[in-house]
XYZ file of C-alpha atoms in Angstrom:
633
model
C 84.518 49.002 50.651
C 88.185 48.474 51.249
C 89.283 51.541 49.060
C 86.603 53.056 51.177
C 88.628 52.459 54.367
C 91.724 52.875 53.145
C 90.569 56.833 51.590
C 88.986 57.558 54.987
C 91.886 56.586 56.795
C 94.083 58.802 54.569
C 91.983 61.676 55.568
C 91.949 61.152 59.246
C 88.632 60.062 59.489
C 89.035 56.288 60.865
C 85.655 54.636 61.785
C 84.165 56.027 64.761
C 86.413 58.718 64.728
C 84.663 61.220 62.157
C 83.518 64.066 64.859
C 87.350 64.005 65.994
C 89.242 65.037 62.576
C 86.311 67.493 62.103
C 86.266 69.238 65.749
C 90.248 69.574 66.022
C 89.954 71.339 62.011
C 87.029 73.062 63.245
C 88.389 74.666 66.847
C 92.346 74.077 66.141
C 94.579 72.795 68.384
C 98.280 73.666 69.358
C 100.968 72.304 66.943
C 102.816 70.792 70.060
C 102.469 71.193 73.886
C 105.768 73.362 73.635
C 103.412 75.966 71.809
C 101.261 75.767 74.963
C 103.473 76.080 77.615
C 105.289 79.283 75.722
C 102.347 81.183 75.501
C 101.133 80.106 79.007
C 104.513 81.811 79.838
C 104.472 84.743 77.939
C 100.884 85.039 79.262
C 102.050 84.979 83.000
C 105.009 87.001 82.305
C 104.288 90.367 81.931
C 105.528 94.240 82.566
C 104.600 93.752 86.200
C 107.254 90.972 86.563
C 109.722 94.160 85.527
C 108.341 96.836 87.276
C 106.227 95.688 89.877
C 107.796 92.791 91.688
C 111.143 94.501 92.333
C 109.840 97.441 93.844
C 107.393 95.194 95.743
C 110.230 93.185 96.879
C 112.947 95.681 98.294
C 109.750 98.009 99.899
C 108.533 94.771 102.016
C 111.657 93.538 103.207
C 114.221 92.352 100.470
C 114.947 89.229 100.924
C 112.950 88.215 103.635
C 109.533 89.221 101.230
C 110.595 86.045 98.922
C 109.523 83.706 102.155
C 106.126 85.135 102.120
C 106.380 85.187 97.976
C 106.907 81.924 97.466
C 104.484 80.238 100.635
C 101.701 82.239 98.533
C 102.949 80.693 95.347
C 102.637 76.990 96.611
C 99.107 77.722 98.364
C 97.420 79.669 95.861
C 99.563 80.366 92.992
C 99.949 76.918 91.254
C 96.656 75.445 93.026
C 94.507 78.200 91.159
C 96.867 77.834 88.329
C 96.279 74.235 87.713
C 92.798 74.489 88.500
C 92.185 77.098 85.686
C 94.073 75.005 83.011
C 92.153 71.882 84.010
C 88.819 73.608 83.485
C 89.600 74.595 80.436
C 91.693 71.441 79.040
C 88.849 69.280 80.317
C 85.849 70.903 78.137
C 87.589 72.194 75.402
C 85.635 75.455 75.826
C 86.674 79.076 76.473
C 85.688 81.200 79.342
C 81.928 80.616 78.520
C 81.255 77.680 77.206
C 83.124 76.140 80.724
C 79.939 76.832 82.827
C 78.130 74.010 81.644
C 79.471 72.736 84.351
C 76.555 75.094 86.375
C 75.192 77.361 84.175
C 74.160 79.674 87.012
C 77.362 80.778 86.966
C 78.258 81.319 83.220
C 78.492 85.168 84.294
C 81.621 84.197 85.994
C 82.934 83.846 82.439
C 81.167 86.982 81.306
C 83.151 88.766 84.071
C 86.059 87.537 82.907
C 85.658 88.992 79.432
C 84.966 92.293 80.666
C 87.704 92.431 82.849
C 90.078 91.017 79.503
C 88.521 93.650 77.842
C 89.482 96.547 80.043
C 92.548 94.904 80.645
C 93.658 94.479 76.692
C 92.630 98.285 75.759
C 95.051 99.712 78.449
C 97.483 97.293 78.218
C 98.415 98.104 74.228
C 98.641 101.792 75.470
C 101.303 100.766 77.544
C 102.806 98.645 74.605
C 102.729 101.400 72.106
C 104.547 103.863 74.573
C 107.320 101.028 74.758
C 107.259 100.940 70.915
C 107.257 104.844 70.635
C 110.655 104.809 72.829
C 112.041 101.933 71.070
C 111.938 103.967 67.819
C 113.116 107.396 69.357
C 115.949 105.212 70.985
C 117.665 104.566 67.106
C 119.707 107.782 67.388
C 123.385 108.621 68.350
C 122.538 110.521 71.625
C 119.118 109.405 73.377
C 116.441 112.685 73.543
C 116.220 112.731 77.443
C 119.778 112.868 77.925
C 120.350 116.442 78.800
C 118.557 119.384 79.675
C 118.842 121.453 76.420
C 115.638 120.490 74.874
C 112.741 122.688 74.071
C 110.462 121.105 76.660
C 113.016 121.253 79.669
C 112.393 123.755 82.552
C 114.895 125.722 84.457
C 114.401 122.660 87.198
C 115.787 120.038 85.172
C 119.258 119.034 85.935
C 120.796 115.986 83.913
C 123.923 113.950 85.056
C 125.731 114.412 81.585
C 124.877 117.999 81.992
C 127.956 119.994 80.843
C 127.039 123.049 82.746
C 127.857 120.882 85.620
C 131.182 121.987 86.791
C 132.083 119.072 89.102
C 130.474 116.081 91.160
C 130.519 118.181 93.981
C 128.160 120.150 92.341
C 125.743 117.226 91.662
C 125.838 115.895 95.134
C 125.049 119.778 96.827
C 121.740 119.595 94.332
C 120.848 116.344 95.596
C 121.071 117.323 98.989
C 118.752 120.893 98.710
C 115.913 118.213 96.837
C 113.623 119.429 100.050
C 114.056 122.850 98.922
C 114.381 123.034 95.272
C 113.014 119.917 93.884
C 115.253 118.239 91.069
C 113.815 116.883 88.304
C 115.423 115.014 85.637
C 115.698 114.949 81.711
C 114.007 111.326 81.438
C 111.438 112.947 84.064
C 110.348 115.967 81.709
C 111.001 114.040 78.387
C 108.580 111.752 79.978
C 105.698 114.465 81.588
C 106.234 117.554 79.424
C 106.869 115.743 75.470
C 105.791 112.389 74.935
C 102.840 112.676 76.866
C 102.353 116.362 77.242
C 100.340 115.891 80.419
C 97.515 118.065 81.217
C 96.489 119.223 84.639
C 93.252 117.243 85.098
C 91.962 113.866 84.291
C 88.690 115.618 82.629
C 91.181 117.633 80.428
C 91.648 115.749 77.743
C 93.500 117.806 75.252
C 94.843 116.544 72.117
C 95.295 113.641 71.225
C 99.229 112.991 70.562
C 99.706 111.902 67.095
C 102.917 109.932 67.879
C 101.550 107.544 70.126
C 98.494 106.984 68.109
C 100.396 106.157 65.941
C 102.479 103.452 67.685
C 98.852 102.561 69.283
C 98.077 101.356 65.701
C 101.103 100.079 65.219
C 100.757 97.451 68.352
C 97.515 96.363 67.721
C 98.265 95.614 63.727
C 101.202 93.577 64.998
C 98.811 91.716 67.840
C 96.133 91.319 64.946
C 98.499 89.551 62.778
C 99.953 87.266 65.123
C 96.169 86.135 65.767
C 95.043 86.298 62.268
C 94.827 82.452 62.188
C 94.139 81.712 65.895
C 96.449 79.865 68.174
C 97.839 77.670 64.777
C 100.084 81.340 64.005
C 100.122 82.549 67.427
C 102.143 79.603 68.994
C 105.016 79.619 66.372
C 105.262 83.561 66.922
C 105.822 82.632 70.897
C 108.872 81.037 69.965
C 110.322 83.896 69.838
C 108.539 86.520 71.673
C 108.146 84.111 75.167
C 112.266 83.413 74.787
C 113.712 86.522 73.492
C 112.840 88.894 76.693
C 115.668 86.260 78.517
C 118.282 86.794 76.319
C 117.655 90.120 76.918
C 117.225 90.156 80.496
C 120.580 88.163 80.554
C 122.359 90.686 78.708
C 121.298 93.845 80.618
C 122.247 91.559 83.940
C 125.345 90.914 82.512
C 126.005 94.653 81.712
C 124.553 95.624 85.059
C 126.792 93.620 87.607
C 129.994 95.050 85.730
C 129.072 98.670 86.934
C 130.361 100.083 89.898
C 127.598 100.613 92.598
C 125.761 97.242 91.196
C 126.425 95.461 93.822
C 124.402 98.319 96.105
C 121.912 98.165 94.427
C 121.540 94.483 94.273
C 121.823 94.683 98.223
C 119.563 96.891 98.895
C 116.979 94.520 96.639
C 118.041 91.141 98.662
C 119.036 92.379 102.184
C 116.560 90.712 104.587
C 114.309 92.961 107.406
C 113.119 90.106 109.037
C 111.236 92.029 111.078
C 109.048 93.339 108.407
C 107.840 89.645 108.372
C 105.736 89.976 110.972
C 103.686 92.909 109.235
C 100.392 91.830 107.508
C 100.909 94.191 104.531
C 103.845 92.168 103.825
C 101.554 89.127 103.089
C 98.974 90.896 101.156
C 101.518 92.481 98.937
C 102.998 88.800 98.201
C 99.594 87.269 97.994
C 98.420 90.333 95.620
C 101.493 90.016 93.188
C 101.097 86.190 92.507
C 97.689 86.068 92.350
C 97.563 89.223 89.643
C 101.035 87.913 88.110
C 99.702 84.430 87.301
C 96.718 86.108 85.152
C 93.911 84.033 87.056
C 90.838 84.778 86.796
C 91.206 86.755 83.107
C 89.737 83.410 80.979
C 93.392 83.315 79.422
C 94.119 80.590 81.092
C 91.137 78.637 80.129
C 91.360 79.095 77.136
C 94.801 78.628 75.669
C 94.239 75.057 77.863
C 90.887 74.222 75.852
C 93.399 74.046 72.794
C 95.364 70.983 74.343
C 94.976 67.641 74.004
C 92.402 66.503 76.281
C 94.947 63.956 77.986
C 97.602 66.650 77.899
C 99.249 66.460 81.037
C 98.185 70.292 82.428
C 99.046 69.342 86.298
C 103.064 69.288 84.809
C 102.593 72.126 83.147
C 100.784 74.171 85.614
C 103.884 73.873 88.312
C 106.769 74.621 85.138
C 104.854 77.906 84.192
C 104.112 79.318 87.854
C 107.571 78.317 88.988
C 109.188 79.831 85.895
C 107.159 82.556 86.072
C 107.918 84.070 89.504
C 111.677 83.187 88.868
C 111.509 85.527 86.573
C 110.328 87.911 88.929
C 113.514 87.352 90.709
C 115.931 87.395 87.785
C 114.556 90.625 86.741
C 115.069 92.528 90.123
C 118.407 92.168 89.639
C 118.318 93.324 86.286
C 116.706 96.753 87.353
C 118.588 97.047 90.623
C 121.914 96.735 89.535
C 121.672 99.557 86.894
C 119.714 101.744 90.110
C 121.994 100.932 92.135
C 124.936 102.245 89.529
C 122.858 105.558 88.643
C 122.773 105.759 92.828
C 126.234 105.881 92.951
C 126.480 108.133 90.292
C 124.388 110.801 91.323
C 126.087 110.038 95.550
C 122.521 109.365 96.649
C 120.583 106.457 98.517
C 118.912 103.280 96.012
C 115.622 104.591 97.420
C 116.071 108.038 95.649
C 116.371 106.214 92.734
C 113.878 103.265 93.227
C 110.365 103.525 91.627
C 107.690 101.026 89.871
C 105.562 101.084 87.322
C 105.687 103.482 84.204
C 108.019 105.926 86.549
C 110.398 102.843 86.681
C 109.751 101.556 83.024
C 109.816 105.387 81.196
C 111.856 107.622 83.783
C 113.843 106.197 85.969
C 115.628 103.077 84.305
C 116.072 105.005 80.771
C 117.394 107.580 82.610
C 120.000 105.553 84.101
C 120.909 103.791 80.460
C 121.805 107.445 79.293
C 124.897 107.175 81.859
C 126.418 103.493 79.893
C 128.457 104.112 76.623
C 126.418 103.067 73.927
C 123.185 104.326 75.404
C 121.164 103.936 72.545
C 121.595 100.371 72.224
C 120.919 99.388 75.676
C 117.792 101.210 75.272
C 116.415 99.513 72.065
C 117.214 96.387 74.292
C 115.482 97.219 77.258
C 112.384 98.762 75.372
C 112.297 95.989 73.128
C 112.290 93.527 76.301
C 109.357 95.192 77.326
C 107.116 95.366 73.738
C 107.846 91.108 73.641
C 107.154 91.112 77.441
C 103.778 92.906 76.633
C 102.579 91.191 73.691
C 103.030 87.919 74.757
C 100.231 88.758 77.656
C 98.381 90.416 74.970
C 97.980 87.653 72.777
C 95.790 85.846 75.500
C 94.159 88.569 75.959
C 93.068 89.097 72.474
C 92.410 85.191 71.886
C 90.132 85.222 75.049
C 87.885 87.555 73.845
C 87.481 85.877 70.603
C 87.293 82.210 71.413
C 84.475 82.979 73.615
C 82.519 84.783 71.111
C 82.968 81.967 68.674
C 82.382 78.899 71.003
C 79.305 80.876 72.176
C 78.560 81.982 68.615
C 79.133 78.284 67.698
C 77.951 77.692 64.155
C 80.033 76.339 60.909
C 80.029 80.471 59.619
C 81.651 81.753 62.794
C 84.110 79.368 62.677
C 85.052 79.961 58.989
C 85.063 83.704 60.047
C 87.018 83.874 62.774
C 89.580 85.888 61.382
C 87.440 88.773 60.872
C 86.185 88.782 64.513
C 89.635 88.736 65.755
C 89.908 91.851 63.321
C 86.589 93.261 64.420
C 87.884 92.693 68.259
C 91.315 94.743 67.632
C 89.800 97.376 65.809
C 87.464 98.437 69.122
C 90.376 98.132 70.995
C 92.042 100.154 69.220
C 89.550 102.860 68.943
C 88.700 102.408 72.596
C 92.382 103.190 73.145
C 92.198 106.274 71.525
C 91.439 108.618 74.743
C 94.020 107.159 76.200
C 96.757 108.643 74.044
C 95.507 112.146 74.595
C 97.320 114.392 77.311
C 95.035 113.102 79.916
C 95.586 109.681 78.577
C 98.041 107.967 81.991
C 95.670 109.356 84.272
C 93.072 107.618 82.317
C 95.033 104.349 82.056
C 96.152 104.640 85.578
C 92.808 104.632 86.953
C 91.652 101.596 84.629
C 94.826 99.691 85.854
C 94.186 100.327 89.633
C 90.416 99.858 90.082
C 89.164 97.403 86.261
C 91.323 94.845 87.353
C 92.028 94.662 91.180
C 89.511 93.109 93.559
C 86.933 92.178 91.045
C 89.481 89.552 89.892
C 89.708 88.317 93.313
C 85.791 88.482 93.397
C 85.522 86.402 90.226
C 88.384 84.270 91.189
C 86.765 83.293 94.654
C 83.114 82.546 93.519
C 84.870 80.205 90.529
C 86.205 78.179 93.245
C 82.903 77.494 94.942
C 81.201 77.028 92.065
C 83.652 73.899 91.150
C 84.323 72.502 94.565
C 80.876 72.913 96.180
C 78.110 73.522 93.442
C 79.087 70.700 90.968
C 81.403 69.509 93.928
C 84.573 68.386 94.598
C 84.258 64.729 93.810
C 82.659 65.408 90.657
C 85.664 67.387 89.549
C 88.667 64.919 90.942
C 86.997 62.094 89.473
C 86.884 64.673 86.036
C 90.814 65.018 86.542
C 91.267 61.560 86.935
C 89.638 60.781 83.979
C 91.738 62.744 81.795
C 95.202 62.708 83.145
C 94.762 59.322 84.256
C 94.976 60.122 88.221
C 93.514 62.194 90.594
C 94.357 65.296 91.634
C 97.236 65.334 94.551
C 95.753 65.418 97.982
C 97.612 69.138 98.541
C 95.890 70.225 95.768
C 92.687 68.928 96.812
C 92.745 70.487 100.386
C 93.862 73.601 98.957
C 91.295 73.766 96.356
C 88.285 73.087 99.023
C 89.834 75.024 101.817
C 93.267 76.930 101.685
C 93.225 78.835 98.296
C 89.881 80.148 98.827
C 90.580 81.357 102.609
C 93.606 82.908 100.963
C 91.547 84.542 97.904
C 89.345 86.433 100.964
C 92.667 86.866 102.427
C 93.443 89.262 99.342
C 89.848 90.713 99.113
C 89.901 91.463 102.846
C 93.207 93.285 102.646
C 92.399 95.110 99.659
C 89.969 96.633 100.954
C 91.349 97.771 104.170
C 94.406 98.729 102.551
C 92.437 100.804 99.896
C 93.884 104.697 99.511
C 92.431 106.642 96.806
C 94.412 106.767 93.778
C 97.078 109.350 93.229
C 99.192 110.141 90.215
C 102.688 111.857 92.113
C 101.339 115.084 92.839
C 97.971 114.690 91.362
C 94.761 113.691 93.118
C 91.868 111.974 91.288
C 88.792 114.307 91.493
C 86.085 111.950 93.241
C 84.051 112.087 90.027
C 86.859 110.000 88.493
C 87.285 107.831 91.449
C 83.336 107.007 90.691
C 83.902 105.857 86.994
C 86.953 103.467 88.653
C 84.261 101.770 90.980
C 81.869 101.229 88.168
C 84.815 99.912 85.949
C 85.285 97.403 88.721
C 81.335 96.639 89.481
C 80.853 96.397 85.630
C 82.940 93.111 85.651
C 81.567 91.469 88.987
C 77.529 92.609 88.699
C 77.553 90.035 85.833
C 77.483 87.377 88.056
C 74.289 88.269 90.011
C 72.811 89.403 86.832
C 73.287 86.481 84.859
C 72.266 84.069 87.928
C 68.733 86.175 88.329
C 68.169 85.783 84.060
C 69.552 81.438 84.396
C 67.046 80.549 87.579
C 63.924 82.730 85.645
C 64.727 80.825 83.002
C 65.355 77.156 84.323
C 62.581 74.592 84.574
C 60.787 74.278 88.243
C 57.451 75.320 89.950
C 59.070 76.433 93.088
C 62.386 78.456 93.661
C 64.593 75.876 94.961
C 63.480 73.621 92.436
C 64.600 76.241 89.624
C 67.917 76.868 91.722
C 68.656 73.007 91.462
C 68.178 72.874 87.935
C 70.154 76.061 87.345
C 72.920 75.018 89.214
C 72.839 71.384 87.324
C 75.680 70.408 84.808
C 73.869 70.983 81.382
C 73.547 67.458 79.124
C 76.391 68.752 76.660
C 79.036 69.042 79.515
C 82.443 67.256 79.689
C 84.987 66.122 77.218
C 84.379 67.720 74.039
C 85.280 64.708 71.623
C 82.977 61.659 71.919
C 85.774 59.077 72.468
C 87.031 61.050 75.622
C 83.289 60.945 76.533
C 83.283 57.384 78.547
C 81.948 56.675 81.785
C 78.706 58.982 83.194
C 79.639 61.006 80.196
C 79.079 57.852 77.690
C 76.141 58.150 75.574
C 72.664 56.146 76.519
C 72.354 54.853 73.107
C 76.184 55.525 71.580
C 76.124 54.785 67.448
C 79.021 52.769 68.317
C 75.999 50.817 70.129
C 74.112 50.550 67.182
C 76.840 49.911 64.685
C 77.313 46.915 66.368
C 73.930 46.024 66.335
C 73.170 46.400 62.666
C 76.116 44.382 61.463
C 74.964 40.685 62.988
C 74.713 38.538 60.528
C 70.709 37.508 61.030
C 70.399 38.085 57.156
C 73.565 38.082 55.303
C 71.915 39.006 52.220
C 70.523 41.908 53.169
C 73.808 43.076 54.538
C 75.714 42.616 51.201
C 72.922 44.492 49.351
C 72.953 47.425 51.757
C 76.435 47.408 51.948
C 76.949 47.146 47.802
C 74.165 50.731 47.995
C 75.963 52.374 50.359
C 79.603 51.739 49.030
C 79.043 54.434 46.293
C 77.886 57.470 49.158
C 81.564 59.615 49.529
C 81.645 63.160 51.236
C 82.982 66.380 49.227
C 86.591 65.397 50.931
C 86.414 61.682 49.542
C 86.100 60.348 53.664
C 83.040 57.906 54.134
C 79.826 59.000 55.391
C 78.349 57.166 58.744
C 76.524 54.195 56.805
C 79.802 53.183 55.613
C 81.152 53.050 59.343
C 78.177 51.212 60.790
C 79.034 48.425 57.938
């Protein structure tokens, strides 16, 4: 019996502990809570962070945007941050298996998938355009540097040009841009070869073999950094959450030294305190943390249902927002500083120069990198930046999708498998991809980026909030915290969770619908036909939650409706900590085998112990740990 012991110890499996070993080998866990909080990182940080936030920043006011910025961050950024990670940390579940809490609302977490999903097919598009520059960028002169290309119009004019006679010459073009509109080498490089644009959204042309290429190429990469779950994904972020600093800090370095930096840095920080005052201002703030964070994708759920269950996810929650929007910060400089030189340059204002989005990530700052010595290698280091800056968001989104199929899923063979769903997850993305590398391709991922993930994530975000605080209720979940961080949450946190963060999540939804325009792509108008598919893209994600509420109350147990609502709504039996020793107090067990262990081994008849414990001594499992009659002895 003692060699017993000592074998089941060796294997983990100490008396009364058997489920544990087997559900941390089963699910995994992170190797260390470093792993966690890098990927939570590289999660939050994402291209927007480059190309969003800076243009955000010096259009609403400069400096005097970060007051607005950062009073969103404290009242709905970290709140709805901390929230998510507690869900998930507490339940060890994914963005499914969560709503036990209320089933009712499980299609919350359906919602969330879809909205992953739309979000991970468009988002390795953008990746694999980053990749496709980063390889054309491994030459001695960069392609879009001057106008002497095959795909160049008579329009283009470059600023290496050397049918340029002077600067004077430059400057007059600049000037006569209301009559003969410039455009530049990165511009047409950009429109009229590596994506070859057609004239309509329903044109889709061909599809260009290049970036279907690279398409494969960033989803074979994602695949194997997944192939064995979060165990091979969190030593990867060691490098892909850290590296896009060192690069940051090197083009920030190489920025400042460049005359008309300081300009451009200027026009990024210089306060209009008037603009303050503007509600647009607010939204825009509110917008970019709540859609910079990731809330409401199930990321954040579920890289917390791999921690610890006492991890301590409040800590973690303020590090990771915090460092996230300083990032934000860091990188405007980065990008204005190199503007604010190619401003200079060319003798024109920042805001000729200033852009966001792909304009700012494929035209306008690769065009300025063509005017530094070394071009080439500045732009490997930028693109590069922005493939680690991508992936590491991917990587969540990918491990989203498949944790909930296999905690839903649930059975020993799923488990075993989950490799090949992770492969059978990547290999529809990629193929659902596909259109979106053909000529037509931007205006398709355009319209997924601006309607598949914009106010149906506030939707989602807003309902998950009253299903916690109000449905299962607010004391229910404090006393949930308590229990597994070993204090309640803060009383900010608490008022914010019941009150401000919601009022703040309407907020958003209020203003994005009144500020709603229909999309545009610079000259090109969506047809409303396209505009149509965008709504349903957005409804798909969000009519999951009324659908899945109808199916849950049909289904639940009652002979009148509010009776079946009740029950709906009701934690299921199976919710709470996912381990049984976490599972004390209203989540203990009425009849625990602890309970019973203890009951079988008085001594009433000491004979009858020693026989039963001399027949069971022999009974071993395949991996040599005791089975349960040896732990009730």
């Amino acid at each position: 019996m003692a060699d017993k012991c000592s074998e089941g110890l060796l294997n983990g499996a100490v008396p009364g502990e058997q489920g544990k070993q087997e559900k941390s080998v089963k699910r995994g866990n992170w190797g260390n809570q470093i792993e966690f909080v890098l990927t939570s990182v590289g999660y939050a940080v994402g291209l927007g962070n480059v190309w969003r936030f800076p243009y955000l920043c010096y259009r609403n006011g400069g400096g005097a945007f970060m007051f607005p910025y950062f009073i969103m961050l404290v009242f709905c950024g970290i709140p709805l941050f901390f929230m998510e990670l507690s869900f998930g940390q507490f339940a060890s579940q994914g963005c499914l298996g969560v709503w036990r809490v209320s089933p009712m609302f499980k299609g919350v977490g359906y919602g969330m998938m879809v909205v992953s999903t739309y979000i991970g097919i468009y988002y390795n598009v953008v990746i694999c355009i980053a990749f496709y520059y980063f390889f054309v960028s491994m030459t001695h002169v960069l392609p879009w540097t001057y106008c002497s290309n095959p795909w160049n119009t008579p329009d283009c004019v470059g600023v290496l040009d050397g049918n340029l006679s002077n600067r004077a010459t430059l400057n007059f073009t600049q000037l006569l841009n209301t009559t003969q509109k410039r455009t530049s080498p990165s511009e047409e490089y950009w429109r009229r070869y590596v994506l070859n644009l057609s004239d309509d959204i329903g044109n889709l042309g061909e599809v260009r073999l290049p970036l279907l290429g690279c398409l494969g190429v960033s989803w074979v990469v994602v695949f194997l950094c997944l192939i064995k779950g979060v165990k091979s994904s969190g030593k990867v972020v060691y490098f892909t959450a850290t590296f896009p600093y060192v690069v940051l800090t090197i083009l920030f370095v190489r920025g400042i030294t460049l005359e008309g930096a300081l300009t451009g840095i200027m026009y990024y920080l210089t306060p209009q305190w008037d603009k303050i005052l503007n509600a647009k201002v607010w939204g825009d703030a509110a917008s970019q943390i709540f859609y910079s964070l990731g809330c409401a994708w199930g990321g954040l759920i579920t890289m917390a249902s791999y921690n610890k269950f006492n991890n301590n996810c409040y800590r973690d929650s303020i590090i990771i927002s915090i460092t996230n929007c300083a990032t934000s910060v860091y990188a405007g400089f980065v990008i204005f500083s190199i503007l604010g030189f190619m401003a200079n340059h060319l003798g024109v204002d920042v805001s000729k120069v200033a852009d966001h989005g792909p304009g700012l990530a494929f035209v306008a700052y690769p065009e300025a990198l063509t005017l530094l010595p070394i071009s080439p290698l500045w732009s490997i280091l930028f693109f590069f930046m922005l493939i680690l800056l991508g992936l590491g968001t991917q990587f969540c989104l990918l491990e989203t999708l498949v944790t909930a199929i296999v905690d839903e899923v649930g059975n020993e063979w799923i488990i075993r498998k989950k490799t090949f769903v992770t492969l059978g997850v990547a290999v529809a993305g990629f193929l659902l991809g596909v259109p979106l590398t053909t000529q037509a391709g931007i205006y398709w991922l355009l319209l997924m980026d601006n309607y598949a993930a914009s106010f149906s994530l506030v939707v989602i975000s807003c309902i998950m909030c009253v299903a916690i605080m109000y449905i299962y209720g607010h004391r229910n979940y404090f006393k949930d915290i308590e229990m597994m961080l070993g204090f309640p949450p803060p009383l900010f946190f608490q008022i914010c969770w019941r009150f401000i963060s919601p009022a703040i999540i309407f907020f958003i939804l209020v203003f994005t619908v009144i500020q709603y325009r229909p999309i545009s792509y610079n000259d090109y108008v969506y047809p409303t036909w396209a505009i149509s598919i965008g709504f349903l893209m957005a409804l798909s994600s969000v009519i999951c939650i009324p659908i899945y509420a109808i199916y849950k109350v049909c289904r639940s147990e009652g002979d009148t409706l509010l009776e079946r609502l009740k029950n709906a709504t009701k934690a299921s039996k199976d919710w709470g900590p996912a381990l049984p020793e976490h599972r004390s107090g209203r989540y203990a067990p009425a009849f625990s085998p602890s309970t019973e262990s203890h009951l079988e081994v008085q001594p009433l008849q000491p004979e009858k112990g020693q026989s039963e414990a001399a027949a069971a001594s022999p009974v071993q499992g395949s991996n040599g740990s005791a089975h349960s009659q040896d732990s009730r002895l």
